Amino acid sequence: MNFFPTTKPLSQIATDLLAVQIFENDKTLEPNIKELDRVLGGEISELLKVKDFRGKFCETQIMHTSGQIAAKRVVLLGLGKKAEYDLDKLRSAISTLAPYIQKYRIKNLAIALTKTLPKKSAVELAAQAITEGVILSNYRFVHYKKLEEEEKPAELLNIQLVPANLRDKTKIQKGVAVGQILGTAVNYARDLGNHPANVATPAHLARHALDLAKQYRKNLKVKILDSPGLRKENMRGLLAVSQGSDEEPKFIILEYQGKKSAPTVALVGKGITFDSGGISIKPSDKMEEMKFDMAGAATVLALIKAACELKLPLNLVGLIPATENLPSGKALKPGDIIRSRSGKTIEVVNTDAEGRMVLMDALDYAKKYKPALVIDFATLTGAIVVALGDDIIGAFTNQNSFFPGLQAAAQITGEKIWPMPLEKEYEQFLKSDFADLRNIGALRYGDHIIGALFLKNFVNYPWIHLDIAGVAWANREKPYRPKGATGVGVRLAIEFLKSFKPRR
Ligand code: BES
Ligand code: ZN
Ligand code: ZN
């Protein structure tokens, strides 16, 4: 897909589909749309007058132009009320194009920007949001399906963005470049999450990391630790979880250097490529979805890829402990005691609380880099799904001053995040009679908090833990979010890192 600005009048743009955006109950059409309406013989104003189209949020109206203008078709997109218009409304309205792109097998698309900008944004951000909307809403995962010709994904080639002010051309160029990088990175994370666990193994994740290193060799170094390397590094938590599986565990280390003098931020991603629960086995209903338990790892790979392309002026370290969690004669058992890399011993009370067992070693490993910040991404607990549902990330941090920055980034990217407490009083529930810690709380509820408190034992740096168990997989479609792996967290983290300044 190739995005670029065009400054022709709307009626002269040669394209398969021209998208024009209209606010609800807007009394006067914007000048360029008014001109288009005139050439079309007043058809747009007629539709509005008889209320066949009202500009309601995500409403659409297709018009065939029978040669009156250079575009074959015009589609009106409703943006809703001007007072409620923000970047996510724009992204969502743009995503209503996807069914038309598919139905008419659109190759060339043009989108007119409105003069009114979304709340708290600039032209660059609007162009970026449009680009993300197009890329994210046209994502389909069809690797394993034989499709009829018309079911195959349409091949969208050129997308022209038409500014409302001609002098915004270069701003649009900048916005689409960023949007394209981010949209593509999210879809990359989605692909990783959607591949089944017999394909997306720890070795598959490692191969992806090595491919990235090849592609961006100027700024990126990748190292993979196998079992012998893990033993040398005392990463017995990761080794213990992998015991029951025939797939080799991998610890993936990605080092991105964006700017020598800049601080280092480590990104840690839970990479359980299949979570059966192990000996504490899960019920079989919906167990197939547990192939997405590596969504944190996918997020980290996508973030590093995006950072390389954006040339983010930071140093990033990606750390991914990757393994399956399966039962077998060799598997980890409830009651087993494991010595973590940090030296603390863990009584494994439930083998299904495996995420924290692999993350504890990765978080400890991160200390090597003296990071200014560590962010971990993990589908850690079912409890966060109970607490926040399927669309809100649960955020924990040992420095509450990070929350406003996270919320501000979420405002821009349209992802949702909510602060959760590292409640001290609950720490007592992690005490074990036989080891330094138990891996599940002795309290029946609040496991999202207890899981985070468990991880806190292994950090000595500014730290943000994002529990993405609810948001990383969708059983319900939303604008630009198809069912399956969502890639949620990728755009948010980039937006947050763009303005990250270490605290003293
Ligand atoms: N990967 C799961 C968390 C999960 C559950 C993600 C449901 C998405 C949907 C994690 O490894 C797990 O199994 N957690 C257990 C912890 C429990 C044993 C303390 C859980 O949440 O049930
Ligand atoms: Zn589990
Ligand atoms: Zn898990």
PDB file of N, CA and C in Angstrom, residues 198-249:
ATOM      1  N   ASN A 198       1.113 -24.725  16.641  1.00  0.00           N
ATOM      2  CA  ASN A 198       2.005 -25.689  15.986  1.00  0.00           C
ATOM      3  C   ASN A 198       2.928 -24.991  14.991  1.00  0.00           C
ATOM      4  N   VAL A 199       2.613 -23.759  14.641  1.00  0.00           N
ATOM      5  CA  VAL A 199       3.491 -22.978  13.766  1.00  0.00           C
ATOM      6  C   VAL A 199       4.276 -21.950  14.592  1.00  0.00           C
ATOM      7  N   ALA A 200       3.517 -21.175  15.393  1.00  0.00           N
ATOM      8  CA  ALA A 200       4.165 -20.113  16.184  1.00  0.00           C
ATOM      9  C   ALA A 200       4.759 -20.707  17.460  1.00  0.00           C
ATOM     10  N   THR A 201       5.865 -21.396  17.307  1.00  0.00           N
ATOM     11  CA  THR A 201       6.579 -22.028  18.425  1.00  0.00           C
ATOM     12  C   THR A 201       7.623 -21.036  18.959  1.00  0.00           C
ATOM     13  N   PRO A 202       8.274 -21.363  20.067  1.00  0.00           N
ATOM     14  CA  PRO A 202       9.375 -20.494  20.517  1.00  0.00           C
ATOM     15  C   PRO A 202      10.431 -20.292  19.423  1.00  0.00           C
ATOM     16  N   ALA A 203      10.725 -21.357  18.662  1.00  0.00           N
ATOM     17  CA  ALA A 203      11.728 -21.239  17.583  1.00  0.00           C
ATOM     18  C   ALA A 203      11.238 -20.280  16.498  1.00  0.00           C
ATOM     19  N   HIS A 204       9.930 -20.280  16.240  1.00  0.00           N
ATOM     20  CA  HIS A 204       9.337 -19.367  15.245  1.00  0.00           C
ATOM     21  C   HIS A 204       9.515 -17.912  15.683  1.00  0.00           C
ATOM     22  N   LEU A 205       9.283 -17.657  16.957  1.00  0.00           N
ATOM     23  CA  LEU A 205       9.481 -16.290  17.469  1.00  0.00           C
ATOM     24  C   LEU A 205      10.949 -15.896  17.336  1.00  0.00           C
ATOM     25  N   ALA A 206      11.836 -16.839  17.646  1.00  0.00           N
ATOM     26  CA  ALA A 206      13.273 -16.562  17.556  1.00  0.00           C
ATOM     27  C   ALA A 206      13.663 -16.249  16.115  1.00  0.00           C
ATOM     28  N   ARG A 207      13.081 -17.012  15.171  1.00  0.00           N
ATOM     29  CA  ARG A 207      13.373 -16.763  13.748  1.00  0.00           C
ATOM     30  C   ARG A 207      12.933 -15.357  13.347  1.00  0.00           C
ATOM     31  N   HIS A 208      11.763 -14.962  13.843  1.00  0.00           N
ATOM     32  CA  HIS A 208      11.294 -13.610  13.533  1.00  0.00           C
ATOM     33  C   HIS A 208      12.265 -12.554  14.052  1.00  0.00           C
ATOM     34  N   ALA A 209      12.768 -12.776  15.268  1.00  0.00           N
ATOM     35  CA  ALA A 209      13.723 -11.822  15.835  1.00  0.00           C
ATOM     36  C   ALA A 209      14.980 -11.767  14.969  1.00  0.00           C
ATOM     37  N   LEU A 210      15.460 -12.931  14.541  1.00  0.00           N
ATOM     38  CA  LEU A 210      16.670 -12.971  13.708  1.00  0.00           C
ATOM     39  C   LEU A 210      16.425 -12.294  12.358  1.00  0.00           C
ATOM     40  N   ASP A 211      15.231 -12.478  11.815  1.00  0.00           N
ATOM     41  CA  ASP A 211      14.879 -11.804  10.551  1.00  0.00           C
ATOM     42  C   ASP A 211      14.916 -10.288  10.715  1.00  0.00           C
ATOM     43  N   LEU A 212      14.392  -9.815  11.852  1.00  0.00           N
ATOM     44  CA  LEU A 212      14.418  -8.366  12.104  1.00  0.00           C
ATOM     45  C   LEU A 212      15.860  -7.878  12.150  1.00  0.00           C
ATOM     46  N   ALA A 213      16.715  -8.669  12.808  1.00  0.00           N
ATOM     47  CA  ALA A 213      18.122  -8.276  12.932  1.00  0.00           C
ATOM     48  C   ALA A 213      18.792  -8.176  11.565  1.00  0.00           C
ATOM     49  N   LYS A 214      18.374  -9.069  10.657  1.00  0.00           N
ATOM     50  CA  LYS A 214      18.929  -9.042   9.301  1.00  0.00           C
ATOM     51  C   LYS A 214      18.460  -7.788   8.568  1.00  0.00           C
ATOM     52  N   GLN A 215      17.164  -7.510   8.748  1.00  0.00           N
ATOM     53  CA  GLN A 215      16.542  -6.389   8.038  1.00  0.00           C
ATOM     54  C   GLN A 215      17.061  -5.030   8.523  1.00  0.00           C
ATOM     55  N   TYR A 216      17.289  -4.927   9.814  1.00  0.00           N
ATOM     56  CA  TYR A 216      17.672  -3.621  10.385  1.00  0.00           C
ATOM     57  C   TYR A 216      19.056  -3.695  11.006  1.00  0.00           C
ATOM     58  N   ARG A 217      19.985  -4.325  10.298  1.00  0.00           N
ATOM     59  CA  ARG A 217      21.252  -4.677  10.947  1.00  0.00           C
ATOM     60  C   ARG A 217      22.057  -3.475  11.423  1.00  0.00           C
ATOM     61  N   LYS A 218      21.753  -2.299  10.894  1.00  0.00           N
ATOM     62  CA  LYS A 218      22.491  -1.112  11.332  1.00  0.00           C
ATOM     63  C   LYS A 218      22.247  -0.786  12.801  1.00  0.00           C
ATOM     64  N   ASN A 219      21.023  -0.981  13.244  1.00  0.00           N
ATOM     65  CA  ASN A 219      20.663  -0.571  14.609  1.00  0.00           C
ATOM     66  C   ASN A 219      20.285  -1.714  15.544  1.00  0.00           C
ATOM     67  N   LEU A 220      20.198  -2.913  15.014  1.00  0.00           N
ATOM     68  CA  LEU A 220      19.612  -3.996  15.821  1.00  0.00           C
ATOM     69  C   LEU A 220      20.512  -5.229  15.908  1.00  0.00           C
ATOM     70  N   LYS A 221      20.699  -5.689  17.161  1.00  0.00           N
ATOM     71  CA  LYS A 221      21.439  -6.939  17.372  1.00  0.00           C
ATOM     72  C   LYS A 221      20.503  -7.920  18.084  1.00  0.00           C
ATOM     73  N   VAL A 222      20.567  -9.180  17.698  1.00  0.00           N
ATOM     74  CA  VAL A 222      19.700 -10.177  18.322  1.00  0.00           C
ATOM     75  C   VAL A 222      20.522 -11.362  18.792  1.00  0.00           C
ATOM     76  N   LYS A 223      20.193 -11.841  19.987  1.00  0.00           N
ATOM     77  CA  LYS A 223      20.863 -13.020  20.524  1.00  0.00           C
ATOM     78  C   LYS A 223      19.782 -13.971  21.047  1.00  0.00           C
ATOM     79  N   ILE A 224      19.961 -15.260  20.800  1.00  0.00           N
ATOM     80  CA  ILE A 224      18.970 -16.232  21.275  1.00  0.00           C
ATOM     81  C   ILE A 224      19.648 -17.190  22.249  1.00  0.00           C
ATOM     82  N   LEU A 225      19.081 -17.349  23.427  1.00  0.00           N
ATOM     83  CA  LEU A 225      19.593 -18.358  24.355  1.00  0.00           C
ATOM     84  C   LEU A 225      18.728 -19.618  24.260  1.00  0.00           C
ATOM     85  N   ASP A 226      19.382 -20.798  24.049  1.00  0.00           N
ATOM     86  CA  ASP A 226      18.686 -22.088  24.105  1.00  0.00           C
ATOM     87  C   ASP A 226      18.893 -22.665  25.502  1.00  0.00           C
ATOM     88  N   SER A 227      18.458 -23.917  25.701  1.00  0.00           N
ATOM     89  CA  SER A 227      18.561 -24.508  27.052  1.00  0.00           C
ATOM     90  C   SER A 227      19.944 -24.378  27.699  1.00  0.00           C
ATOM     91  N   PRO A 228      21.039 -24.730  26.980  1.00  0.00           N
ATOM     92  CA  PRO A 228      22.351 -24.605  27.648  1.00  0.00           C
ATOM     93  C   PRO A 228      22.628 -23.171  28.103  1.00  0.00           C
ATOM     94  N   GLY A 229      22.302 -22.213  27.255  1.00  0.00           N
ATOM     95  CA  GLY A 229      22.484 -20.799  27.596  1.00  0.00           C
ATOM     96  C   GLY A 229      21.613 -20.405  28.779  1.00  0.00           C
ATOM     97  N   LEU A 230      20.414 -20.939  28.821  1.00  0.00           N
ATOM     98  CA  LEU A 230      19.497 -20.633  29.923  1.00  0.00           C
ATOM     99  C   LEU A 230      20.034 -21.186  31.236  1.00  0.00           C
ATOM    100  N   ARG A 231      20.637 -22.391  31.156  1.00  0.00           N
ATOM    101  CA  ARG A 231      21.214 -22.980  32.371  1.00  0.00           C
ATOM    102  C   ARG A 231      22.372 -22.124  32.862  1.00  0.00           C
ATOM    103  N   LYS A 232      23.196 -21.668  31.919  1.00  0.00           N
ATOM    104  CA  LYS A 232      24.331 -20.822  32.280  1.00  0.00           C
ATOM    105  C   LYS A 232      23.864 -19.540  32.967  1.00  0.00           C
ATOM    106  N   GLU A 233      22.742 -19.012  32.491  1.00  0.00           N
ATOM    107  CA  GLU A 233      22.201 -17.754  33.033  1.00  0.00           C
ATOM    108  C   GLU A 233      21.301 -17.991  34.251  1.00  0.00           C
ATOM    109  N   ASN A 234      21.222 -19.248  34.705  1.00  0.00           N
ATOM    110  CA  ASN A 234      20.379 -19.589  35.866  1.00  0.00           C
ATOM    111  C   ASN A 234      18.909 -19.217  35.677  1.00  0.00           C
ATOM    112  N   MET A 235      18.428 -19.310  34.443  1.00  0.00           N
ATOM    113  CA  MET A 235      17.022 -18.957  34.218  1.00  0.00           C
ATOM    114  C   MET A 235      16.149 -20.197  34.400  1.00  0.00           C
ATOM    115  N   ARG A 236      16.062 -20.612  35.668  1.00  0.00           N
ATOM    116  CA  ARG A 236      15.394 -21.883  35.942  1.00  0.00           C
ATOM    117  C   ARG A 236      13.878 -21.777  35.927  1.00  0.00           C
ATOM    118  N   GLY A 237      13.370 -20.563  36.033  1.00  0.00           N
ATOM    119  CA  GLY A 237      11.921 -20.386  35.919  1.00  0.00           C
ATOM    120  C   GLY A 237      11.457 -20.738  34.514  1.00  0.00           C
ATOM    121  N   LEU A 238      12.144 -20.174  33.543  1.00  0.00           N
ATOM    122  CA  LEU A 238      11.813 -20.470  32.142  1.00  0.00           C
ATOM    123  C   LEU A 238      12.053 -21.944  31.829  1.00  0.00           C
ATOM    124  N   LEU A 239      13.176 -22.487  32.310  1.00  0.00           N
ATOM    125  CA  LEU A 239      13.473 -23.908  32.077  1.00  0.00           C
ATOM    126  C   LEU A 239      12.396 -24.790  32.708  1.00  0.00           C
ATOM    127  N   ALA A 240      11.964 -24.430  33.921  1.00  0.00           N
ATOM    128  CA  ALA A 240      10.982 -25.244  34.639  1.00  0.00           C
ATOM    129  C   ALA A 240       9.665 -25.312  33.867  1.00  0.00           C
ATOM    130  N   VAL A 241       9.196 -24.161  33.380  1.00  0.00           N
ATOM    131  CA  VAL A 241       7.923 -24.149  32.643  1.00  0.00           C
ATOM    132  C   VAL A 241       8.052 -24.968  31.362  1.00  0.00           C
ATOM    133  N   SER A 242       9.234 -24.947  30.751  1.00  0.00           N
ATOM    134  CA  SER A 242       9.397 -25.638  29.462  1.00  0.00           C
ATOM    135  C   SER A 242       9.571 -27.160  29.610  1.00  0.00           C
ATOM    136  N   GLN A 243       9.809 -27.618  30.836  1.00  0.00           N
ATOM    137  CA  GLN A 243      10.100 -29.042  31.068  1.00  0.00           C
ATOM    138  C   GLN A 243       9.118 -30.014  30.433  1.00  0.00           C
ATOM    139  N   GLY A 244       7.834 -29.664  30.446  1.00  0.00           N
ATOM    140  CA  GLY A 244       6.812 -30.597  29.971  1.00  0.00           C
ATOM    141  C   GLY A 244       6.667 -30.616  28.459  1.00  0.00           C
ATOM    142  N   SER A 245       7.375 -29.735  27.766  1.00  0.00           N
ATOM    143  CA  SER A 245       7.191 -29.595  26.317  1.00  0.00           C
ATOM    144  C   SER A 245       8.370 -30.160  25.544  1.00  0.00           C
ATOM    145  N   ASP A 246       8.108 -30.648  24.333  1.00  0.00           N
ATOM    146  CA  ASP A 246       9.195 -31.117  23.469  1.00  0.00           C
ATOM    147  C   ASP A 246       9.831 -29.974  22.685  1.00  0.00           C
ATOM    148  N   GLU A 247       9.175 -28.823  22.696  1.00  0.00           N
ATOM    149  CA  GLU A 247       9.758 -27.656  22.004  1.00  0.00           C
ATOM    150  C   GLU A 247      10.823 -27.034  22.910  1.00  0.00           C
ATOM    151  N   GLU A 248      11.963 -26.716  22.307  1.00  0.00           N
ATOM    152  CA  GLU A 248      13.027 -26.038  23.054  1.00  0.00           C
ATOM    153  C   GLU A 248      12.568 -24.653  23.513  1.00  0.00           C
ATOM    154  N   PRO A 249      12.837 -24.274  24.761  1.00  0.00           N
ATOM    155  CA  PRO A 249      12.552 -22.888  25.151  1.00  0.00           C
ATOM    156  C   PRO A 249      13.584 -21.957  24.502  1.00  0.00           C
TER     157      PRO A 249
END
